[in-house]
Short mmCIF file of C-alpha atoms in Angstrom, two decimals:
data_model
loop_
_atom_site.label_atom_id
_atom_site.label_comp_id
_atom_site.label_asym_id
_atom_site.label_seq_id
_atom_site.Cartn_x
_atom_site.Cartn_y
_atom_site.Cartn_z
CA MET U 10 -0.13 0.21 0.00
CA SER U 11 1.48 3.34 -1.19
CA GLU U 12 1.53 6.06 1.56
CA GLY U 13 -0.63 9.11 1.24
CA ASN U 14 0.64 12.43 0.84
CA GLY U 15 -0.36 15.92 2.38
CA LYS U 16 -2.66 17.11 -0.58
CA ASN U 17 -4.28 13.83 -0.79
CA PRO U 18 -4.69 12.43 2.75
CA GLY U 19 -5.37 8.75 2.83
CA ASN U 20 -5.05 8.17 -0.49
CA VAL U 21 -8.13 8.80 -1.69
CA THR U 22 -8.12 8.58 -5.72
CA SER U 23 -11.71 9.90 -6.29
CA MET U 24 -13.44 13.41 -5.88
CA ALA U 25 -16.82 12.47 -7.03
CA HIS U 26 -18.07 13.49 -3.20
CA SER U 27 -16.87 16.59 -3.34
CA PRO U 28 -18.50 19.71 -4.58
CA VAL U 29 -16.47 20.70 -7.77
CA PRO U 30 -13.66 23.04 -6.49
CA ASN U 31 -13.37 26.63 -7.43
CA GLU U 32 -10.13 26.01 -9.55
CA ASP U 33 -12.11 24.17 -11.58
CA LEU U 34 -15.18 26.22 -12.36
CA GLY U 35 -15.18 27.84 -16.12
CA LYS U 36 -12.07 25.55 -17.21
CA SER U 37 -14.85 24.30 -20.05
CA GLY U 38 -15.10 27.74 -21.02
CA GLY U 39 -19.14 28.05 -21.04
CA THR U 40 -21.49 28.46 -18.78
CA ALA U 41 -24.79 27.27 -17.34
CA LYS U 42 -27.82 29.16 -16.99
CA LEU U 43 -29.89 27.69 -14.05
CA LYS U 44 -33.72 28.61 -12.61
CA ILE U 45 -34.12 27.63 -9.17
CA PHE U 46 -37.16 27.79 -7.31
CA ARG U 47 -36.69 30.05 -4.36
CA GLY U 48 -39.23 30.34 -1.85
CA ASP U 49 -41.61 27.99 0.81
CA ALA U 50 -44.85 26.80 1.34
CA GLU U 51 -46.03 30.24 1.25
CA GLY U 52 -44.96 30.65 -2.51
CA GLY U 53 -41.90 31.72 -4.34
CA GLN U 54 -40.63 31.79 -7.60
CA GLU U 55 -37.81 31.13 -10.09
CA VAL U 56 -34.75 32.79 -9.70
CA GLU U 57 -31.95 32.83 -12.82
CA TYR U 58 -28.48 31.96 -11.81
CA GLU U 59 -25.07 31.08 -14.15
CA VAL U 60 -22.20 29.27 -13.62
CA PRO U 61 -19.23 28.23 -15.09
CA LEU U 62 -19.53 25.06 -16.73
CA VAL U 63 -16.98 22.22 -15.99
CA GLU U 64 -16.85 19.17 -17.89
CA GLY U 65 -18.89 16.30 -16.14
CA MET U 66 -20.43 18.60 -13.24
CA VAL U 67 -23.96 17.19 -12.60
CA VAL U 68 -26.92 19.65 -11.44
CA LEU U 69 -25.91 19.32 -7.79
CA ASP U 70 -22.44 20.72 -8.22
CA ALA U 71 -24.20 23.53 -10.32
CA VAL U 72 -26.15 24.58 -7.10
CA LEU U 73 -23.46 24.01 -4.85
CA ALA U 74 -21.65 26.53 -6.87
CA ILE U 75 -24.27 29.00 -6.57
CA GLN U 76 -24.97 28.33 -3.42
CA ALA U 77 -21.46 29.13 -2.74
CA GLU U 78 -20.72 32.22 -4.61
CA GLN U 79 -24.23 33.84 -5.21
CA ALA U 80 -26.75 32.69 -2.97
CA GLY U 81 -25.67 31.64 0.62
CA ASP U 82 -29.32 31.22 1.87
CA LEU U 83 -29.97 28.76 -1.18
CA ALA U 84 -31.84 25.56 0.77
CA VAL U 85 -30.63 22.15 -1.10
CA ARG U 86 -30.53 18.68 0.62
CA TRP U 87 -27.73 16.49 -0.05
CA ASN U 88 -25.57 13.62 1.55
CA CYS U 89 -23.54 11.10 -0.65
CA LYS U 90 -22.88 12.84 -3.80
CA ALA U 91 -23.06 9.11 -5.12
CA ALA U 92 -26.64 8.40 -5.68
CA HIS U 93 -26.69 5.95 -2.72
CA CYS U 94 -28.39 8.07 0.02
CA GLY U 95 -31.46 9.55 -1.67
CA SER U 96 -31.29 13.01 -0.35
CA CYS U 97 -30.98 15.34 -3.26
CA SER U 98 -33.91 14.60 -5.11
CA ALA U 99 -35.49 17.35 -6.72
CA GLU U 100 -37.37 17.93 -10.13
CA ILE U 101 -35.38 18.94 -13.23
CA ASN U 102 -37.41 20.35 -16.12
CA GLY U 103 -41.03 18.79 -14.32
CA ARG U 104 -39.43 15.29 -13.93
CA PRO U 105 -38.19 14.27 -10.27
CA LYS U 106 -34.21 13.23 -10.25
CA LEU U 107 -31.17 12.65 -8.25
CA LEU U 108 -28.88 16.30 -8.41
CA CYS U 109 -26.28 14.33 -8.09
CA LYS U 110 -26.57 11.77 -10.64
CA THR U 111 -27.61 14.45 -13.17
CA ARG U 112 -25.22 16.00 -15.97
CA VAL U 113 -25.69 19.24 -16.71
CA GLU U 114 -24.65 18.28 -20.19
CA GLU U 115 -27.80 16.59 -20.40
CA TYR U 116 -29.72 19.36 -20.64
CA ASP U 117 -27.38 21.00 -23.63
CA GLY U 118 -29.00 24.03 -25.46
CA GLU U 119 -32.31 23.66 -22.65
CA GLU U 120 -33.19 25.75 -19.88
CA ILE U 121 -32.20 23.81 -16.48
CA HIS U 122 -35.44 24.32 -13.98
CA VAL U 123 -34.80 23.05 -10.65
CA HIS U 124 -37.86 22.94 -8.40
CA PRO U 125 -38.04 21.00 -5.01
CA MET U 126 -40.72 18.05 -5.29
CA ARG U 127 -44.29 18.86 -5.53
CA ALA U 128 -45.89 15.91 -4.10
CA PHE U 129 -45.00 17.12 -0.76
CA PRO U 130 -44.93 20.47 1.57
CA VAL U 131 -42.01 22.71 0.11
CA ILE U 132 -39.70 23.61 3.17
CA LYS U 133 -37.23 26.00 1.83
CA ASP U 134 -36.16 26.34 -2.02
CA LEU U 135 -35.28 22.99 -2.91
CA VAL U 136 -35.69 20.88 0.66
CA SER U 137 -39.26 19.58 0.76
CA ASP U 138 -40.70 17.82 3.81
CA VAL U 139 -40.94 13.95 3.04
CA SER U 140 -41.67 12.76 6.63
CA TRP U 141 -45.07 11.81 5.74
CA ASN U 142 -43.31 9.11 3.91
CA TYR U 143 -41.32 7.82 7.26
CA GLU U 144 -45.08 7.89 8.91
CA VAL U 145 -46.49 5.63 6.27
CA SER U 146 -43.20 3.41 6.68
CA LYS U 147 -44.13 2.75 10.29
CA ALA U 148 -47.67 2.09 9.80
CA ILE U 149 -46.92 -0.91 7.59
CA LYS U 150 -47.12 -4.58 9.56
CA PRO U 151 -43.34 -5.29 9.90
CA PHE U 152 -41.55 -8.27 9.50
CA GLN U 153 -42.98 -11.32 11.85
CA SER U 154 -41.79 -14.81 12.16
CA SER U 155 -42.03 -17.27 14.89
CA GLU U 156 -38.69 -18.75 14.47
CA GLN U 157 -35.61 -17.09 15.56
CA ALA U 158 -32.96 -15.54 13.45
CA PRO U 159 -30.64 -16.26 11.78
CA PHE U 160 -32.71 -18.27 9.32
CA THR U 161 -31.43 -20.65 7.01
CA MET U 162 -33.07 -19.55 3.51
CA TYR U 163 -32.00 -20.86 0.05
CA GLU U 164 -31.08 -18.66 -2.56
CA GLU U 165 -33.95 -19.42 -4.71
CA ASP U 166 -36.33 -18.31 -2.27
CA VAL U 167 -34.75 -14.72 -1.86
CA GLU U 168 -33.40 -13.64 -5.27
CA ARG U 169 -36.51 -11.77 -5.55
CA LEU U 170 -36.02 -9.85 -2.60
CA TYR U 171 -32.56 -8.17 -3.72
CA GLU U 172 -34.65 -5.77 -5.97
CA PRO U 173 -36.71 -3.91 -3.41
CA LYS U 174 -33.82 -4.06 -1.33
CA LYS U 175 -31.79 -1.53 -3.76
CA CYS U 176 -34.46 1.07 -3.19
CA ILE U 177 -32.38 4.31 -1.57
CA GLU U 178 -35.83 5.85 -0.35
CA CYS U 179 -35.10 9.19 -2.63
CA PHE U 180 -38.95 9.30 -2.91
CA MET U 181 -39.08 10.03 -6.49
CA CYS U 182 -41.77 7.48 -7.33
CA GLN U 183 -43.76 9.19 -4.62
CA ASP U 184 -43.22 12.32 -6.25
CA VAL U 185 -44.13 11.37 -9.84
CA CYS U 186 -47.23 9.24 -8.74
CA HIS U 187 -50.21 11.19 -10.27
CA VAL U 188 -52.33 9.42 -7.36
CA LEU U 189 -50.01 11.49 -4.92
CA ARG U 190 -48.92 14.16 -6.74
CA THR U 191 -52.36 15.07 -8.25
CA HIS U 192 -54.96 13.64 -6.70
CA HIS U 193 -53.75 14.26 -3.02
CA LYS U 194 -54.53 10.68 -1.85
CA HIS U 195 -51.74 10.98 0.62
CA PRO U 196 -54.49 9.69 3.44
CA GLU U 197 -55.35 6.61 1.49
CA PHE U 198 -52.48 5.98 -0.79
CA ALA U 199 -49.49 4.44 0.55
CA GLY U 200 -47.43 5.12 -3.06
CA PRO U 201 -45.05 2.77 -4.63
CA ARG U 202 -42.27 3.02 -2.50
CA PHE U 203 -44.03 1.30 0.22
CA PHE U 204 -45.36 -1.21 -2.25
CA VAL U 205 -41.82 -2.00 -2.77
CA ARG U 206 -41.29 -2.27 0.92
CA ASN U 207 -44.93 -4.89 0.91
CA GLN U 208 -43.65 -7.05 -1.76
CA TRP U 209 -40.38 -7.07 0.05
CA LEU U 210 -42.11 -8.45 3.08
CA GLU U 211 -44.83 -10.36 1.63
CA MET U 212 -42.61 -12.19 -0.65
CA HIS U 213 -40.15 -12.98 2.24
CA PRO U 214 -39.78 -16.77 2.94
CA MET U 215 -39.69 -16.45 6.64
CA ASP U 216 -42.21 -13.73 7.26
CA GLU U 217 -45.66 -14.98 8.22
CA ALA U 218 -47.84 -11.64 8.62
CA ASP U 219 -50.52 -11.04 5.87
CA ARG U 220 -50.94 -7.29 4.70
CA LEU U 221 -53.14 -7.90 1.83
CA ALA U 222 -56.21 -6.24 3.53
CA ASP U 223 -53.81 -3.87 4.57
CA LEU U 224 -52.76 -3.13 0.93
CA LYS U 225 -56.32 -3.14 -0.20
CA GLU U 226 -57.82 -0.93 2.06
CA ASP U 227 -55.21 0.99 4.31
CA ASN U 228 -52.75 1.39 1.45
CA GLY U 229 -55.09 1.87 -1.14
CA ILE U 230 -53.21 0.19 -4.07
CA GLY U 231 -56.82 -0.41 -5.81
CA PHE U 232 -55.92 3.46 -6.46
CA CYS U 233 -52.67 2.67 -8.86
CA ASN U 234 -53.26 2.70 -12.35
CA ILE U 235 -50.27 0.96 -13.11
CA THR U 236 -49.31 3.90 -15.33
CA LYS U 237 -45.70 2.95 -14.58
CA CYS U 238 -44.01 6.47 -13.94
CA CYS U 239 -42.84 5.33 -10.92
CA THR U 240 -40.56 2.66 -12.82
CA GLU U 241 -39.58 5.29 -15.37
CA VAL U 242 -37.87 7.93 -12.69
CA CYS U 243 -36.49 5.07 -10.09
CA PRO U 244 -32.73 6.15 -10.14
CA VAL U 245 -31.90 2.41 -9.11
CA ASP U 246 -33.60 0.54 -12.06
CA ILE U 247 -36.12 -1.29 -9.65
CA LYS U 248 -38.99 -2.50 -11.66
CA ILE U 249 -41.72 -0.96 -9.23
CA THR U 250 -44.82 -1.54 -11.24
CA ASP U 251 -43.91 -5.21 -13.11
CA ASN U 252 -42.14 -6.62 -9.76
CA SER U 253 -43.72 -5.01 -7.12
CA ILE U 254 -47.22 -3.73 -7.86
CA ILE U 255 -48.27 -6.08 -9.83
CA PRO U 256 -47.64 -8.92 -7.98
CA LEU U 257 -49.27 -7.38 -5.23
CA LYS U 258 -52.53 -6.27 -6.90
CA GLU U 259 -52.53 -10.12 -8.09
CA ARG U 260 -51.77 -11.39 -4.56
CA VAL U 261 -55.19 -8.93 -3.57
CA ALA U 262 -57.23 -9.97 -6.71
CA SER U 263 -56.37 -13.40 -5.49
CA GLU U 264 -57.52 -12.86 -1.68
CA PHE U 265 -60.68 -10.44 -2.64
CA TYR U 266 -61.69 -10.00 -6.34
CA ASP U 267 -61.43 -13.77 -7.45
CA PRO U 268 -64.86 -14.85 -7.52
CA ALA U 269 -64.33 -19.00 -7.90
CA LYS U 270 -62.22 -18.50 -5.16
CA TRP U 271 -64.77 -16.02 -2.74
CA LEU U 272 -67.26 -19.15 -4.08
CA MET U 273 -64.90 -21.92 -2.38
CA ARG U 274 -64.42 -19.79 0.59
CA LYS U 275 -68.22 -19.34 0.65
CA ILE U 276 -68.76 -23.06 0.69
CA ARG U 277 -65.91 -23.59 2.98
CA GLY U 278 -66.58 -21.13 5.40
CA ASN U 279 -65.14 -17.47 5.52
CA GLY U 280 -61.21 -18.28 5.90
CA SER U 281 -58.36 -16.27 4.17
CA SER U 282 -57.61 -18.51 0.98
CA ARG U 283 -54.05 -17.53 1.73
CA ASN U 284 -51.36 -20.10 2.72
CA GLY U 285 -47.94 -18.51 0.51
CA ASN U 286 -48.01 -21.49 -2.17
CA MET V 88 -30.76 1.86 -25.54
CA SER V 89 -31.50 1.65 -28.62
CA SER V 90 -30.82 5.03 -30.98
CA VAL V 91 -34.72 4.15 -32.04
CA ALA V 92 -35.54 4.21 -27.94
CA ALA V 93 -33.63 6.96 -27.50
CA ALA V 94 -34.91 9.26 -30.36
CA TRP V 95 -38.40 8.05 -29.11
CA LYS V 96 -37.51 9.44 -25.81
CA ARG V 97 -36.73 12.71 -27.12
CA LEU V 98 -40.37 13.60 -28.76
CA PRO V 99 -42.49 15.75 -26.81
CA TRP V 100 -44.45 14.07 -24.04
CA TRP V 101 -47.86 13.64 -25.78
CA VAL V 102 -46.64 12.00 -29.25
CA GLU V 103 -46.79 8.81 -27.16
CA PRO V 104 -50.52 8.61 -26.08
CA MET V 105 -51.74 10.33 -29.38
CA SER V 106 -49.85 7.65 -31.24
CA VAL V 107 -51.46 4.60 -28.94
CA VAL V 108 -55.01 6.66 -29.54
CA PHE V 109 -54.39 6.87 -33.58
CA VAL V 110 -53.54 2.66 -33.62
CA LEU V 111 -55.77 1.10 -31.06
CA THR V 112 -58.39 3.10 -32.87
CA ALA V 113 -57.75 2.21 -35.97
CA PHE V 114 -57.27 -1.32 -35.39
CA GLY V 115 -60.52 -1.25 -33.30
CA LEU V 116 -62.26 0.06 -36.38
CA TYR V 117 -60.71 -2.61 -38.58
CA SER V 118 -61.55 -5.29 -36.58
CA ALA V 119 -65.12 -3.70 -36.12
CA THR V 120 -65.37 -3.51 -39.96
CA ILE V 121 -64.48 -7.03 -40.90
CA VAL V 122 -66.36 -8.96 -37.83
CA LEU V 123 -69.55 -7.11 -37.99
CA LEU V 124 -69.68 -6.07 -41.42
CA TYR V 125 -67.89 -9.06 -43.35
CA PRO V 126 -68.26 -11.98 -40.98
CA GLY V 127 -68.97 -14.46 -44.04
CA ASP V 128 -65.73 -13.88 -45.62
CA SER V 129 -64.21 -16.81 -43.88
CA GLU V 130 -65.87 -19.35 -45.82
CA GLN V 131 -64.40 -17.32 -48.98
CA PHE V 132 -60.88 -17.87 -48.01
CA PRO V 133 -59.18 -20.70 -50.11
CA GLN V 134 -56.81 -22.53 -47.80
CA TYR V 135 -56.40 -20.09 -44.53
CA LEU V 136 -58.56 -18.93 -41.91
CA SER V 137 -58.16 -15.28 -41.01
CA PRO V 138 -57.01 -15.06 -37.45
CA PHE V 139 -60.14 -13.01 -36.79
CA TYR V 140 -62.28 -16.00 -37.66
CA SER V 141 -60.62 -19.09 -35.59
CA PRO V 142 -62.03 -21.04 -34.46
CA PRO V 143 -64.93 -21.17 -36.95
CA ILE V 144 -67.84 -21.62 -34.82
CA GLY V 145 -71.63 -21.91 -36.01
CA ARG V 146 -74.25 -19.21 -35.27
CA PRO V 147 -78.04 -19.86 -34.33
CA ASP V 148 -80.09 -18.10 -36.64
CA TRP V 149 -82.61 -16.59 -34.25
CA LEU V 150 -79.80 -14.43 -33.12
CA PRO V 151 -79.82 -10.35 -34.05
CA GLY V 152 -78.01 -9.68 -37.23
CA PHE V 153 -75.38 -7.41 -35.56
CA VAL V 154 -74.22 -10.67 -33.16
CA THR V 155 -71.95 -12.37 -35.95
CA ALA V 156 -70.56 -15.81 -35.65
CA PRO V 157 -66.58 -14.17 -34.95
CA LEU V 158 -68.15 -12.50 -31.76
CA PHE V 159 -68.37 -15.84 -30.26
CA VAL V 160 -64.98 -15.74 -29.86
CA LEU V 161 -63.65 -12.47 -30.08
CA TRP V 162 -64.32 -11.50 -26.86
CA ILE V 163 -62.23 -13.60 -25.52
CA PRO V 164 -58.78 -11.51 -27.06
CA LEU V 165 -60.57 -8.52 -26.82
CA GLY V 166 -61.52 -9.21 -22.74
CA PHE V 167 -57.63 -10.29 -22.35
CA ARG V 168 -55.92 -7.32 -24.09
CA ALA V 169 -58.52 -5.18 -22.47
CA THR V 170 -57.90 -6.05 -19.01
CA CYS V 171 -53.94 -6.78 -20.16
CA TYR V 172 -51.64 -4.64 -17.44
CA TYR V 173 -49.69 -3.36 -20.20
CA TYR V 174 -52.92 -2.01 -22.24
CA ARG V 175 -54.68 -0.79 -18.79
CA LYS V 176 -51.27 1.72 -18.81
CA ALA V 177 -51.53 2.46 -22.38
CA TYR V 178 -55.32 3.32 -22.52
CA TYR V 179 -55.21 5.07 -19.26
CA ARG V 180 -52.56 7.39 -20.48
CA ALA V 181 -53.67 7.75 -23.92
CA PHE V 182 -57.26 8.10 -23.95
CA PHE V 183 -58.29 8.96 -20.18
CA TRP V 184 -54.90 11.01 -19.88
CA ASP V 185 -54.68 9.79 -16.27
CA PRO V 186 -51.98 10.71 -16.55
CA PRO V 187 -50.76 11.32 -20.17
CA ALA V 188 -47.24 11.12 -19.25
CA CYS V 189 -44.81 11.64 -16.49
CA SER V 190 -43.29 15.24 -16.77
CA GLY V 191 -45.04 17.86 -14.43
CA LYS V 192 -46.48 20.06 -17.75
CA ALA V 193 -48.64 16.55 -18.45
CA GLN V 194 -49.19 15.73 -15.35
CA GLN V 195 -51.11 19.19 -14.90
CA LEU V 196 -53.29 17.99 -17.50
CA ASP V 197 -54.35 14.86 -15.74
CA ARG V 198 -58.10 13.92 -16.67
CA PRO V 199 -59.32 17.29 -17.88
CA TRP V 200 -62.70 16.46 -17.80
CA ALA V 201 -63.17 15.66 -14.34
CA GLU V 202 -64.90 17.74 -12.08
CA SER V 203 -62.14 17.56 -9.27
CA THR V 204 -58.86 15.75 -8.84
CA GLU V 205 -59.92 14.62 -5.85
CA SER V 206 -62.62 12.39 -7.44
CA TYR V 207 -60.26 10.17 -8.76
CA ARG V 208 -61.18 6.52 -7.69
CA GLY V 209 -58.46 4.33 -9.95
CA GLU V 210 -58.93 0.86 -10.29
CA ARG V 211 -61.38 1.27 -7.26
CA ALA V 212 -64.61 1.96 -9.14
CA LEU V 213 -65.65 0.61 -12.31
CA PHE V 214 -62.21 -0.39 -13.17
CA VAL V 215 -62.30 -3.08 -10.46
CA LEU V 216 -63.51 -5.44 -12.63
CA ASN V 217 -59.99 -5.13 -14.57
CA ASN V 218 -59.31 -7.80 -11.71
CA ILE V 219 -60.94 -10.18 -13.79
CA HIS V 220 -57.77 -10.83 -16.09
CA ARG V 221 -57.13 -13.90 -15.28
CA TYR V 222 -60.22 -15.45 -16.53
CA PHE V 223 -59.74 -14.15 -19.76
CA LEU V 224 -56.12 -15.77 -19.42
CA TYR V 225 -57.87 -19.16 -18.96
CA ALA V 226 -60.14 -18.84 -21.69
CA SER V 227 -56.75 -17.31 -23.97
CA PHE V 228 -55.36 -20.27 -23.80
CA VAL V 229 -58.06 -22.48 -25.84
CA VAL V 230 -58.26 -19.98 -28.12
CA VAL V 231 -54.28 -20.28 -28.86
CA ALA V 232 -54.43 -23.95 -29.05
CA PHE V 233 -57.12 -23.58 -31.47
CA LEU V 234 -54.73 -20.90 -33.54
CA TRP V 235 -52.05 -23.50 -33.29
CA TYR V 236 -54.38 -25.97 -34.72
CA ASP V 237 -55.05 -23.81 -37.41
CA ALA V 238 -51.43 -23.16 -38.37
CA VAL V 239 -50.76 -26.96 -38.61
CA LEU V 240 -53.92 -27.19 -40.89
CA THR V 241 -52.40 -24.70 -42.98
CA PHE V 242 -49.63 -26.91 -43.90
CA PHE V 243 -51.97 -29.87 -45.28
CA PRO V 244 -54.27 -28.05 -48.18
CA GLU V 245 -56.12 -30.73 -49.84
CA GLY V 246 -54.68 -33.43 -47.62
CA GLY V 247 -51.20 -33.25 -49.16
CA PHE V 248 -48.50 -31.38 -47.07
CA GLY V 249 -47.13 -28.18 -48.50
CA VAL V 250 -45.05 -24.99 -47.46
CA LYS V 251 -46.61 -21.60 -48.62
CA VAL V 252 -45.72 -18.01 -47.53
CA GLY V 253 -49.33 -17.46 -46.08
CA SER V 254 -48.33 -20.96 -43.71
CA LEU V 255 -45.28 -19.60 -42.49
CA ILE V 256 -47.48 -16.15 -42.08
CA TRP V 257 -49.84 -18.35 -39.95
CA VAL V 258 -47.30 -19.69 -37.52
CA PHE V 259 -45.49 -16.05 -36.93
CA ASN V 260 -48.50 -14.77 -35.94
CA VAL V 261 -49.56 -17.71 -33.72
CA THR V 262 -45.85 -17.42 -32.19
CA LEU V 263 -46.27 -13.87 -31.54
CA VAL V 264 -49.91 -14.22 -30.02
CA SER V 265 -48.48 -17.19 -27.82
CA ALA V 266 -45.76 -15.06 -26.49
CA TYR V 267 -47.96 -12.49 -25.40
CA THR V 268 -50.18 -14.82 -23.47
CA PHE V 269 -47.64 -16.72 -22.37
CA SER V 270 -45.92 -13.39 -20.96
CA CYS V 271 -49.12 -12.76 -18.84
CA HIS V 272 -48.54 -10.94 -15.62
CA SER V 273 -51.28 -13.02 -14.14
CA LEU V 274 -49.65 -16.21 -15.39
CA ARG V 275 -46.37 -15.10 -13.71
CA HIS V 276 -48.47 -14.60 -10.83
CA LEU V 277 -49.95 -18.22 -11.08
CA VAL V 278 -47.20 -20.08 -11.77
CA GLY V 279 -44.65 -18.21 -8.79
CA GLY V 280 -45.62 -15.10 -7.89
CA ARG V 281 -47.99 -16.30 -5.08
CA VAL V 282 -45.62 -18.63 -3.70
CA ASP V 283 -43.54 -17.31 -0.90
CA CYS V 284 -40.90 -20.18 -0.59
CA PHE V 285 -40.37 -22.94 -3.55
CA SER V 286 -38.01 -24.93 -1.42
CA CYS V 287 -40.99 -25.27 0.43
CA VAL V 288 -43.38 -26.58 -1.95
CA ARG V 289 -43.92 -29.60 -3.99
CA GLY V 290 -42.22 -29.05 -7.48
CA GLY V 291 -40.68 -25.62 -6.26
CA ASN V 292 -37.82 -25.74 -8.32
CA VAL V 293 -40.00 -26.44 -11.46
CA ARG V 294 -42.33 -23.88 -10.37
CA ARG V 295 -39.25 -21.32 -9.86
CA LYS V 296 -37.48 -22.06 -13.37
CA ALA V 297 -41.00 -21.79 -15.00
CA TYR V 298 -41.52 -18.53 -12.96
CA ASN V 299 -38.14 -17.03 -14.25
CA GLY V 300 -38.74 -18.26 -17.95
CA ILE V 301 -42.26 -16.49 -17.87
CA SER V 302 -40.67 -13.44 -15.96
CA ARG V 303 -37.76 -13.02 -18.52
CA LEU V 304 -40.86 -13.13 -21.24
CA ASN V 305 -42.92 -10.82 -19.18
CA ALA V 306 -40.11 -7.92 -19.44
CA LYS V 307 -40.70 -7.67 -23.14
CA HIS V 308 -44.85 -7.89 -22.35
CA PRO V 309 -45.34 -4.46 -23.94
CA GLN V 310 -43.59 -5.35 -26.95
CA TRP V 311 -45.13 -8.78 -27.37
CA ALA V 312 -48.56 -6.86 -27.05
CA TRP V 313 -47.59 -4.76 -29.81
CA VAL V 314 -45.90 -7.22 -32.10
CA SER V 315 -49.04 -9.69 -31.49
CA LEU V 316 -51.26 -6.91 -32.30
CA PHE V 317 -49.59 -5.79 -35.89
CA SER V 318 -48.93 -9.66 -36.76
CA LEU V 319 -52.79 -10.10 -36.18
CA LEU V 320 -53.62 -7.31 -38.85
CA LEU V 321 -51.12 -8.19 -41.25
CA THR V 322 -52.01 -11.82 -41.70
CA ASP V 323 -55.67 -10.96 -41.76
CA VAL V 324 -54.48 -8.21 -44.79
CA TYR V 325 -52.36 -11.05 -46.49
CA PHE V 326 -54.79 -13.50 -46.43
CA ARG V 327 -57.60 -11.22 -47.64
CA LEU V 328 -54.72 -10.17 -50.76
CA ILE V 329 -54.52 -13.65 -51.65
CA SER V 330 -58.08 -14.29 -51.44
CA ALA V 331 -58.42 -11.50 -53.67
CA GLY V 332 -56.04 -12.63 -56.23
CA VAL V 333 -53.82 -9.41 -55.92
CA ILE V 334 -50.74 -11.42 -54.68
CA PRO V 335 -49.67 -14.85 -55.29
CA ASP V 336 -49.84 -17.27 -52.18
CA LEU V 337 -46.02 -18.55 -53.06
CA THR V 338 -45.00 -22.31 -52.63
CA ILE V 339 -41.67 -22.94 -50.85
CA ILE V 340 -42.50 -26.98 -50.70
CA GLY V 341 -45.11 -29.01 -52.39
#
């Protein structure tokens, strides 16, 4: 192992997590114009800023450069700058994006409009109050098993659980979902993020809880009309609609909307048809 | 991403819903015309049966005139496609604008005809009936079996074996229709989606392999939905052109 030097303590070879240094700003020669929402829950307006362009610059770099040089009171939430933490979710030109994963060059020749996520209350500038999501999360029936962990599980039984576990809780799927964003069904609808969580719990081979009635009533899965916007915006490529929502809709359909199963239950008595097999 | 897909994504948001409206409306009008106005054409084709008339079914004379014989079968593929998870996405976006696309600008136009945004019910009111999709799937298995039977018959015109371009078109069409049918989300659920623990159930390994196979097919369900729709149309047009003597049906073997 080579030793670090004074300029690069710890021998860090990547500066991806750092804001663009001032000496690099403007090296590419051009500038980027950003129109950023400035305001709070009471209202606000776009303010135009211009920053020197750096090759490979992401929108978060530009926003942080504006914060450092031109608008010290500009509010933006960010942490890892590596598309892992899901903190810097916002809307760029009307579509939810991670500011740290979206290159300025993608908008070559276009104006760049940066707004906070609109499905949630705005706190200030680019920061939305996403705490409603944590309340929904708390209301979901947690993992329940009569066996004591650690469990012995087989690959073939858990391979479907890796995809939902990729979720970084950026809540962009919640933001783009028209059921929340346009129809404001927050009290009745959990949203795509929590169908992903429910799918992980429901398909877990060791979990014994039954969440189908909750999915139908409290989480309002019937409000989802599977128009797939959540899948389109997911930054970690979870196939939310095909692999989480539709499988859950099918399970709910089996439990509550299948006429043959309904008849069988009537004949046998009013138990759930569910056995996980 | 292919260059075509990348170019498609760069188009204005309204291009996709408008294209879906145009294609589905055109297909609906064409189907309605040949099924309701020209149902007797099935008897005039020399060797092939149009997929719109397969399997051929007799019609009681006492029925009103608008209830044509092909309708006794066509309600199955029609219902299967109308309740299909992919087509639901397509028509909610294109016909109901619910929403027409995902961008903020497009979502401002969500359900422009509705009195209030809060009146939205999704699939909890009338469209809860889409949950019957699996029953149309079961019925579709029967229709697909007949389509394959009719495909085999095209290789035996007048008793002897022969291969013509029309037969290959028939097989190609039924292959695409089968891919669409067997990539269905409901089938994926029935085979393995409802299972939590494959290693705990009898035949779990076979079910898991079948589930994974259907899942791979299912990833292309939208593509199967479109290409099978177009192949139905083109197969029907091809047979009509042969029947009318406009083009010859080239013989490959026989």
